[in-house]
Amino acid sequence: MTAPAPMLPIQQALSARLSGDEDLQALITGVFDFVPEKQAYPFVVIGEATETPDNRHGGFGRQTSVTLHVWSQYRGYTQALQIGAIITGLLDHQPLPIAGLDWISTRFEFSQTLTDPEPPGDIRHLVLRYRITTEQSS
């Protein structure tokens, strides 16, 4: 038997963690995997993910790298970086209950600031990536 694919339960766990934090919710208009048209800024998107095997003798595991996106129209990166700092505090090295899987670790991998070049050029984008290691539940 192989381990269940963790992408969906990880996405659900991340959404629950981020949506359930009052400090983060006070700064954003929502956490999405699909952004509604005309969504007010700032908001967070649970984006792309990659999954690789992380098996051990007698057990199945996965490493899932998940990209989160913070979108802001604040002048400069201050708002996006403040939101990113809260997200990293909620995820990096913090236990994450994931349905059907045993959580092993969550590690911050990188962040990058970007400016949307399309006119009017007032959209700031912070990319965050985390690696989540899981194993098949015992």
PDB file of C-alpha atoms in Angstrom, residues 10 17 91-98 100-107 131-137:
ATOM      1  CA  ILE A  10      -2.191  19.739   3.197  1.00  0.00           C
ATOM      2  CA  ARG A  17      -4.540  27.263  10.008  1.00  0.00           C
ATOM      3  CA  LEU A  91       3.802  27.462   9.845  1.00  0.00           C
ATOM      4  CA  ASP A  92       7.586  27.223  10.256  1.00  0.00           C
ATOM      5  CA  HIS A  93       8.457  24.404  12.699  1.00  0.00           C
ATOM      6  CA  GLN A  94       4.833  24.349  13.908  1.00  0.00           C
ATOM      7  CA  PRO A  95       2.783  21.121  14.127  1.00  0.00           C
ATOM      8  CA  LEU A  96       0.131  20.958  11.418  1.00  0.00           C
ATOM      9  CA  PRO A  97      -2.784  18.523  11.799  1.00  0.00           C
ATOM     10  CA  ILE A  98      -3.291  16.896   8.379  1.00  0.00           C
ATOM     11  CA  GLY A 100      -5.186  10.981   7.184  1.00  0.00           C
ATOM     12  CA  LEU A 101      -1.445  11.632   7.537  1.00  0.00           C
ATOM     13  CA  ASP A 102       1.172  11.980  10.247  1.00  0.00           C
ATOM     14  CA  TRP A 103       2.832  15.404  10.157  1.00  0.00           C
ATOM     15  CA  ILE A 104       6.619  15.226  10.520  1.00  0.00           C
ATOM     16  CA  SER A 105       7.810  18.787   9.881  1.00  0.00           C
ATOM     17  CA  THR A 106       7.129  22.120   8.226  1.00  0.00           C
ATOM     18  CA  ARG A 107      10.112  24.187   7.128  1.00  0.00           C
ATOM     19  CA  ARG A 131       8.271  22.158   2.733  1.00  0.00           C
ATOM     20  CA  ILE A 132       5.912  19.871   4.636  1.00  0.00           C
ATOM     21  CA  THR A 133       6.997  16.312   5.393  1.00  0.00           C
ATOM     22  CA  THR A 134       4.318  13.702   6.077  1.00  0.00           C
ATOM     23  CA  GLU A 135       4.107   9.971   6.560  1.00  0.00           C
ATOM     24  CA  GLN A 136       1.381   7.415   6.120  1.00  0.00           C
ATOM     25  CA  SER A 137      -0.623   7.218   9.341  1.00  0.00           C
TER      26      SER A 137
END
